Amino acid sequence: SSWSRFGAEAGCRAPAVAAVLPAGGSGERMGVPTPKQFCPILERPLISYTLQALERVSWIRDIVVAVTGENMETMKGIIQRYRHKRISLVEAGVTRHRSIFNGLKALAEDQPNCRLSKPEVVIIHDAVRPFVEEDVLLRVVTAAQEHGASGAIRPLVSTVISPSADSCLDHSLERAKHRASEMPQAFLFDVIYEAYQQCSDYDLEFGTECLHLALKYSHIKAKLVEGSPDLWKVTYKRDLYAAESIIKERISQQVCVVMDTKENEEHVGRCLEEMLKTELNHVKVTSGQDLQQIILEQCYNFVCVNVMTSDFEETQRLLNMLEESNLSILYPVVVISVHFLDYESVPFGQRMEKVMQIREFAKEVKKRNILLSGLLIYFPQEEQKLQESLRQGATIIAALIKDRNSGLIGQLLVA
Amino acid sequence: SSWSRFGAEAGCRAPAVAAVLPAGGSGERMGVPTPKQFCPILERPLISYTLQALERVSWIRDIVVAVTGENMETMKGIIQRYRHKRISLVEAGVTRHRSIFNGLKALAEDQPNCRLSKPEVVIIHDAVRPFVEEDVLLRVVTAAQEHGASGAIRPLVSTVISPSADSCLDHSLERAKHRASEMPQAFLFDVIYEAYQQCSDYDLEFGTECLHLALKYSHIKAKLVEGSPDLWKVTYKRDLYAAESIIKERISQQVCVVMDTKENEEHVGRCLEEMLKTELNHVKVTSGQDLQQIILEQCYNFVCVNVMTSDFEETQRLLNMLEESNLSILYPVVVISVHFLDYESVPFGQRMEKVMQIREFAKEVKKRNILLSGLLIYFPQEEQKLQESLRQGATIIAALIKDRNSGLIGQLLVA
Ligand SMILES: [Mg+2]
Ligand SMILES: [Mg+2]
């Protein structure tokens, strides 16, 4: 669909496209033992987010990932667990360039691996740039079709300087005349494959830039495409923190309030909904009338409203639906079982029983990546007091959704 | 002390040092209305963290901050609220270079502002690089004493390329031969002041690099000093996320377990301490024998142990000490009132009373940036069950300390 829209404007037909992802790096800059592409974010390895970003793009036919022998089983496990499709694995080389070359070889028709066939255009992307959007992929592919090679660029954040041999400033480069070369890049397959076949061992060992190889060996001047800030590469530990915050923010954009049409419940549910809209800026708050549809639309946060009852029947029904939907395979889903109660009316024994019950439920559904907590909202007769309770409740709901901390599952919070 | 240690090795005497911080930027790259130096991290503006980093360095005599007229009152409020010392404010110019020039003018002896006097060496730093360490400040200052100018550099993360007029690749730069120029930089005051006095309007409008001005107008080749990854500049929204995570991580490195020497309490307290050590890797867990000392050492997390009692006397005592100490002026302090109880033995009425009581306390101390929650840990006779309770308790404590979310204050959690 994006090809028909975008490709038509640019006067191009849809080419056969594959992607190569070098993922053989050791992540030494991170200062952690795990290679950065395997570092967990919300318990899922970074590379799985990047694969997800590429898989979403329907016109990328094959994704070839180059991993070292020692990580091959880990990678197979990731593909299976997160149900990635259209992935082929090849052995990584000692350097990034050698890994890419191995990926290209697997795509070339003369290889014994029969599942793959030679594409017209190949995208090269990094395993550690998980936020790549379809738009920029389309732009580099289209530019590669026309020019033979293309790469995303970004403005420089710092001035670049050239040091002399004694570590003094020789000269500084004009920032406006230079750009940072980022990923993704795209090439006519023959252009980049020929370049790799011709290039020297020195290039394969010490080179960093595919655009440079295309220029040097295939005499192709790559078309440069302005990318968004999202293209940044997870390099340091702080980048992992940033990636985690961005992902948490993205899956916290929508909250679904599940309520019955019972008169009492619907009224309080609507009030809570209004309060959530007021307290959580930028968050889309929806009523769960058509839960199946909301799950399909990938809402990862559910507030289940119960009035004057502390049982979990309705919450249990929601949990069953979520478990069947597989929604929580990729991201932890937050479920908050909200109970509007007039405290004084609940005997102690019953309440502790409920506490224990929600903890058991929570432990159970945690296995399927669902984070369940309970929330008692004080339900007074007086309207103004109710508003105050609702505001408190909204604050607690926001905290649980924002932090998504599995250490707090099974708690019964009080607003 | 660092001068006597480091300066002696380098054969230097301690010079008079001042710092200039241009903070007039509008933060347009962030995509947020607030200029990035004023964006809150744990409710405190970013620039306050940078000031704190410079203030810690005893041999920096004066810190001159250039802010726009419209932010002058905001800045004065920040200085007062967070008790920053040795700060002088000047009006920012329209560009970064003009702001720095204004800062230098204020330091030059011929200015009417009599509080400041001309330093031998001036540091120039960014308001949005909060993690600068004394070590690199010392190195640039020492190098500036010897060479006239000095600046921190970092390896390039991306290849730098030069585009042609039609946005195609002209050439790519050899990554190994170039560096990113970062901050801090340092100069002999006369060198940089003279450069600014001579430089053109074009330089002041479009230039970005002080090292370049020192080279062009004072013919000084700056000494380049390798900086750590900490020097990075908060540029995009993701950088704010990263900064928040780093700051949260830093203040979560130590947890103090406060317990009585009463036989029963000390035993359970020690068990909890051991469990925290096991569950929270890299976290220093200390007993609160000498609380005043621990507060002085800037521990921001306290677990107050109470056995078979649900009263808050001891927690209240700790809270009073914290309030008197001013520890929470710069960072939110987490206090968890832990109560080891055999649930069955607590009547309901008493328990709800306690819930209400901790919420009231929490609301009160929140005003002074203290985040109070309660935690009931089930205290069975059986040793193995106790261990399980303790493990659960440690997980909850870790979650509260890690996220430091004020939306969850006043809750009574159950392990
Ligand atoms: Mg309901
Ligand atoms: Mg105690």
XYZ file of N, CA and C in Angstrom, chain A residues 29 129 147 153-154 156-163 166-173 175 177-182 208-209 211-212 215 221-224 229 232-233 235-238 241-242 244-246 248-249 343 346 348 351-352 355-356 359 363 392 395-396 399-400 402-403 405 407-408 411-415, chain B residues 29 129 147 153-154 156-163 166-173 175 177-182 208-209 211-212 215 221-224 229 232-233 235-238 241-242 244-246 248-249 343 346 348 351-352 355-356 359 363 392 395-396 399-400 402-403 405 407-408 411-415:
450
model
N 31.634 -1.161 23.861
C 31.456 0.223 24.277
C 30.447 0.364 25.401
N 19.423 -0.357 15.952
C 18.635 0.849 15.656
C 17.179 0.411 15.557
N 19.438 5.714 -7.961
C 20.846 6.124 -7.944
C 21.818 4.971 -7.767
N 21.055 10.181 6.510
C 22.016 11.066 7.178
C 21.294 11.893 8.238
N 22.095 12.441 9.169
C 21.566 13.315 10.223
C 22.516 14.499 10.387
N 25.078 16.925 12.281
C 26.050 16.627 13.338
C 25.602 17.263 14.646
N 25.730 16.532 15.743
C 25.398 17.086 17.057
C 26.593 17.872 17.608
N 27.804 17.374 17.361
C 29.013 18.063 17.815
C 29.828 18.514 16.596
N 30.662 19.517 16.827
C 31.625 19.901 15.802
C 32.644 18.770 15.658
N 33.043 18.492 14.420
C 34.056 17.471 14.175
C 35.386 18.172 13.944
N 36.412 17.635 14.596
C 37.733 18.259 14.464
C 38.739 17.230 14.007
N 39.844 17.743 13.518
C 40.942 16.879 13.100
C 42.126 17.181 14.004
N 42.584 16.196 14.775
C 43.720 16.428 15.669
C 45.041 16.262 14.925
N 50.267 15.309 17.747
C 50.511 15.532 19.179
C 49.232 15.898 19.932
N 48.063 15.460 19.396
C 46.776 15.693 20.067
C 46.451 17.158 20.271
N 46.873 17.982 19.312
C 46.413 19.362 19.346
C 45.459 19.576 18.185
N 44.675 20.658 18.285
C 43.701 20.944 17.227
C 44.419 21.317 15.948
N 44.192 20.566 14.894
C 44.718 20.978 13.604
C 43.709 21.894 12.916
N 42.496 21.381 12.732
C 41.441 22.251 12.213
C 40.095 21.663 12.602
N 39.078 22.522 12.590
C 37.729 22.015 12.842
C 36.950 22.099 11.539
N 36.025 21.147 11.367
C 35.260 21.086 10.127
C 34.027 21.972 10.247
N 30.506 22.659 10.406
C 29.447 21.721 10.754
C 28.377 21.657 9.657
N 28.617 21.851 6.560
C 29.016 21.161 5.321
C 29.159 19.656 5.507
N 28.900 19.161 6.706
C 29.078 17.730 6.950
C 27.833 17.135 7.590
N 27.740 15.832 7.485
C 26.599 15.123 8.054
C 27.094 13.839 8.711
N 26.312 13.332 9.645
C 26.581 12.006 10.196
C 25.904 10.983 9.273
N 26.633 9.968 8.909
C 26.066 8.896 8.087
C 25.444 7.858 9.008
N 24.156 7.620 8.846
C 23.445 6.699 9.742
C 22.952 5.491 8.942
N 34.259 0.993 7.584
C 33.043 1.068 8.386
C 31.830 1.411 7.534
N 32.062 1.816 6.308
C 31.007 2.532 5.607
C 30.707 1.862 4.267
N 28.560 2.882 2.045
C 28.447 3.900 0.991
C 29.800 4.148 0.357
N 30.839 4.099 1.196
C 32.199 4.331 0.732
C 32.637 3.223 -0.236
N 31.053 3.663 -3.585
C 31.709 4.746 -4.319
C 33.050 4.283 -4.882
N 27.726 7.287 -6.624
C 27.586 8.323 -5.594
C 26.218 8.164 -4.937
N 26.220 7.722 -3.702
C 24.954 7.426 -3.014
C 24.109 8.678 -2.843
N 22.804 8.520 -3.000
C 21.865 9.595 -2.701
C 21.672 9.649 -1.181
N 21.784 10.822 -0.624
C 21.664 10.960 0.843
C 20.262 11.431 1.205
N 15.361 11.841 14.029
C 16.209 11.513 15.193
C 16.036 10.063 15.660
N 18.718 6.871 15.670
C 19.944 6.773 16.466
C 20.269 5.343 16.874
N 21.551 5.141 17.065
C 22.111 3.814 17.323
C 22.304 3.603 18.815
N 24.306 2.700 21.521
C 25.761 2.554 21.594
C 26.229 2.411 23.031
N 25.747 3.300 23.876
C 26.161 3.302 25.269
C 25.022 2.823 26.160
N 25.377 2.590 27.428
C 24.366 2.156 28.380
C 23.227 3.159 28.465
N 23.547 4.445 28.375
C 22.491 5.461 28.452
C 21.494 5.308 27.306
N 18.895 2.867 28.301
C 17.919 3.530 29.171
C 16.932 4.327 28.331
N 17.459 5.071 27.366
C 16.587 5.896 26.528
C 15.630 5.002 25.748
N 14.526 2.047 26.505
C 13.500 1.507 27.393
C 12.415 2.547 27.681
N 12.825 3.781 27.947
C 11.839 4.829 28.233
C 10.953 5.092 27.024
N 11.550 5.116 25.845
C 10.768 5.370 24.621
C 9.754 4.250 24.407
N 8.513 2.164 26.686
C 7.474 2.269 27.712
C 6.488 3.373 27.364
N 6.993 4.496 26.900
C 6.108 5.601 26.562
C 5.169 5.210 25.417
N -15.115 1.340 52.193
C -14.263 0.488 53.039
C -14.988 -0.148 54.216
N -16.626 -3.608 54.236
C -15.960 -4.870 53.900
C -15.315 -5.487 55.129
N -12.842 -7.644 57.433
C -11.401 -7.825 57.285
C -11.025 -9.143 56.617
N -11.388 -9.182 53.006
C -10.445 -8.338 52.311
C -9.074 -9.013 52.179
N -8.580 -9.610 53.263
C -7.281 -10.281 53.200
C -7.335 -11.440 52.223
N -6.837 -10.015 48.929
C -5.425 -9.676 48.725
C -4.662 -10.912 48.282
N -4.894 -11.994 48.992
C -4.179 -13.224 48.663
C -4.580 -13.727 47.278
N -2.893 -11.798 44.496
C -1.475 -12.163 44.383
C -1.305 -13.475 43.628
N 0.633 -13.801 40.041
C 1.761 -14.713 39.840
C 1.521 -15.570 38.600
N -6.994 10.475 42.897
C -5.957 9.612 43.497
C -5.812 8.320 42.707
N -3.953 8.836 39.500
C -2.513 8.996 39.726
C -1.835 7.637 39.888
N -2.478 6.759 40.657
C -1.909 5.430 40.892
C -1.899 4.621 39.589
N 0.906 5.761 37.461
C 2.211 5.296 37.949
C 2.442 3.847 37.540
N 1.420 3.007 37.684
C 1.570 1.585 37.349
C 1.816 1.403 35.847
N 3.035 3.727 33.698
C 4.284 4.363 33.269
C 5.495 3.483 33.592
N 5.566 2.971 34.833
C 6.773 2.252 35.240
C 6.758 0.790 34.833
N 6.527 -1.868 36.344
C 7.490 -2.603 37.161
C 6.860 -3.891 37.683
N 7.846 -5.813 39.819
C 8.006 -5.980 41.261
C 6.763 -5.606 42.044
N 5.848 -4.895 41.437
C 4.661 -4.452 42.165
C 3.390 -5.214 41.778
N -0.220 -6.455 44.055
C -0.513 -5.578 45.179
C -1.951 -5.066 45.085
N -2.499 -4.779 46.238
C -3.822 -4.167 46.287
C -3.615 -2.738 46.787
N -3.646 -1.801 45.873
C -3.381 -0.410 46.228
C -4.677 0.266 46.643
N -4.539 1.382 47.323
C -5.714 2.043 47.877
C -5.725 3.520 47.478
N -6.850 3.947 46.901
C -6.978 5.373 46.549
C -8.113 5.977 47.383
N 15.386 21.579 19.176
C 15.598 20.209 18.732
C 14.826 19.200 19.570
N 25.122 19.529 29.885
C 26.014 18.371 30.063
C 26.198 18.182 31.567
N 48.992 25.147 27.355
C 48.888 25.364 25.909
C 48.085 26.602 25.539
N 37.481 15.822 23.861
C 37.046 15.205 22.603
C 36.558 13.787 22.882
N 35.802 13.250 21.919
C 35.306 11.878 21.995
C 35.449 11.237 20.622
N 34.213 9.465 17.261
C 32.971 9.631 16.508
C 32.132 8.365 16.615
N 30.839 8.524 16.822
C 29.945 7.363 16.856
C 29.534 6.968 15.436
N 29.346 7.961 14.575
C 28.985 7.678 13.178
C 30.093 8.172 12.259
N 30.148 7.599 11.079
C 31.036 8.127 10.051
C 30.521 9.501 9.627
N 31.449 10.421 9.393
C 31.060 11.754 8.936
C 31.289 11.824 7.428
N 30.309 12.377 6.740
C 30.427 12.449 5.293
C 30.230 13.881 4.831
N 30.675 14.130 3.612
C 30.498 15.438 3.013
C 29.590 15.272 1.807
N 28.409 15.900 1.837
C 27.488 15.767 0.704
C 27.840 16.761 -0.405
N 23.941 18.383 -4.709
C 22.694 17.674 -5.039
C 22.412 16.537 -4.057
N 22.930 16.654 -2.805
C 22.669 15.661 -1.759
C 23.125 14.268 -2.117
N 24.238 14.179 -2.824
C 24.848 12.862 -3.025
C 26.150 12.819 -2.248
N 26.632 11.615 -2.038
C 27.873 11.456 -1.279
C 29.045 12.012 -2.074
N 29.731 13.000 -1.539
C 30.960 13.449 -2.181
C 32.129 12.602 -1.677
N 32.331 12.597 -0.367
C 33.342 11.709 0.215
C 33.015 11.459 1.673
N 33.547 10.381 2.217
C 33.377 10.142 3.644
C 34.723 10.335 4.323
N 34.668 10.821 5.561
C 35.906 11.110 6.293
C 36.381 9.853 7.005
N 37.183 7.809 9.877
C 36.703 7.990 11.240
C 37.852 8.109 12.242
N 40.656 9.424 11.939
C 41.413 10.676 11.889
C 40.621 11.872 12.419
N 39.415 11.635 12.874
C 38.582 12.739 13.344
C 38.007 12.444 14.715
N 37.613 13.513 15.391
C 37.018 13.382 16.717
C 35.821 14.326 16.824
N 34.930 13.990 17.745
C 33.864 14.934 18.086
C 34.406 15.886 19.147
N 34.204 17.164 18.944
C 34.619 18.161 19.925
C 33.488 18.340 20.929
N 33.792 18.089 22.198
C 32.754 18.164 23.237
C 33.091 19.286 24.206
N 30.374 27.999 16.031
C 29.913 27.106 17.090
C 31.040 26.732 18.034
N 32.277 27.014 17.655
C 33.383 26.336 18.300
C 34.383 27.345 18.868
N 37.190 26.655 20.376
C 38.559 26.246 20.037
C 38.975 26.872 18.709
N 37.996 26.947 17.796
C 38.258 27.507 16.478
C 38.592 28.997 16.582
N 42.070 29.497 17.804
C 43.039 29.195 16.743
C 43.103 30.353 15.747
N 46.886 26.572 19.243
C 46.388 25.232 18.908
C 45.999 24.524 20.198
N 44.714 24.341 20.374
C 44.213 23.779 21.630
C 44.724 22.360 21.842
N 45.041 22.052 23.085
C 45.371 20.679 23.462
C 44.064 19.897 23.604
N 44.010 18.728 22.982
C 42.784 17.930 23.017
C 42.892 16.834 24.068
N 32.441 8.920 28.193
C 31.118 9.002 27.565
C 30.150 9.902 28.352
N 28.374 13.534 27.338
C 27.399 13.764 26.267
C 26.409 14.861 26.603
N 25.899 15.453 25.543
C 25.035 16.637 25.623
C 23.575 16.220 25.529
N 20.409 16.559 24.114
C 20.014 17.225 22.874
C 18.574 16.896 22.505
N 18.254 15.614 22.537
C 16.923 15.161 22.154
C 16.140 14.714 23.381
N 14.855 14.475 23.158
C 13.998 14.014 24.241
C 14.551 12.710 24.836
N 15.069 11.838 23.980
C 15.609 10.573 24.483
C 16.765 10.810 25.450
N 15.387 11.302 28.849
C 15.054 9.991 29.428
C 16.312 9.324 29.972
N 17.374 9.358 29.166
C 18.622 8.720 29.594
C 19.148 9.393 30.857
N 17.489 11.002 33.142
C 16.671 10.638 34.298
C 17.036 9.247 34.814
N 17.208 8.298 33.897
C 17.555 6.938 34.327
C 18.913 6.901 35.012
N 19.871 7.640 34.463
C 21.212 7.661 35.059
C 21.147 8.250 36.473
N 18.518 8.439 38.479
C 17.826 7.493 39.359
C 18.760 6.358 39.766
N 19.529 5.857 38.812
C 20.449 4.763 39.122
C 21.492 5.202 40.146
N -0.244 -11.531 59.906
C -1.492 -10.876 59.497
C -2.669 -11.158 60.420
N -3.731 -9.018 63.420
C -4.053 -7.593 63.378
C -5.526 -7.375 63.070
N -8.917 -5.682 61.828
C -9.153 -4.890 60.628
C -9.166 -3.390 60.886
N -5.873 -1.929 61.186
C -5.100 -1.922 59.959
C -5.517 -0.764 59.043
N -6.827 -0.553 58.890
C -7.290 0.530 58.031
C -6.847 1.878 58.590
N -3.401 2.359 57.479
C -3.355 2.737 56.066
C -3.574 4.235 55.932
N -4.593 4.707 56.640
C -4.914 6.130 56.546
C -3.790 6.978 57.125
N -0.868 7.308 54.758
C -1.181 8.214 53.652
C -1.057 9.666 54.074
N 1.670 12.273 52.502
C 1.283 13.543 51.882
C 2.097 14.687 52.496
N 10.205 -11.541 48.631
C 9.133 -10.704 48.081
C 9.292 -9.248 48.524
N 12.021 -7.518 46.649
C 11.605 -7.175 45.280
C 10.783 -5.889 45.277
N 9.878 -5.780 46.239
C 9.033 -4.583 46.317
C 9.868 -3.355 46.671
N 11.696 -2.226 43.661
C 10.822 -1.546 42.695
C 10.569 -0.102 43.127
N 10.302 0.096 44.411
C 10.016 1.449 44.909
C 11.243 2.359 44.771
N 13.861 1.919 42.651
C 14.250 2.089 41.252
C 13.380 3.139 40.556
N 12.066 3.023 40.710
C 11.183 3.906 39.940
C 10.972 5.261 40.600
N 8.595 6.637 41.986
C 7.390 7.256 41.437
C 6.517 7.821 42.558
N 3.659 8.811 42.515
C 2.261 8.390 42.449
C 1.937 7.245 43.392
N 2.952 6.564 43.893
C 2.705 5.417 44.766
C 2.987 5.698 46.240
N 1.144 4.264 50.018
C 0.542 2.938 49.890
C 1.105 1.997 50.953
N 0.282 1.039 51.326
C 0.729 -0.001 52.239
C 0.806 -1.285 51.425
N 2.009 -1.660 51.040
C 2.184 -2.835 50.186
C 2.327 -4.074 51.047
N 2.140 -5.221 50.442
C 2.136 -6.463 51.205
C 3.085 -7.473 50.570
N 3.994 -8.019 51.382
C 4.891 -9.057 50.879
C 4.617 -10.343 51.623
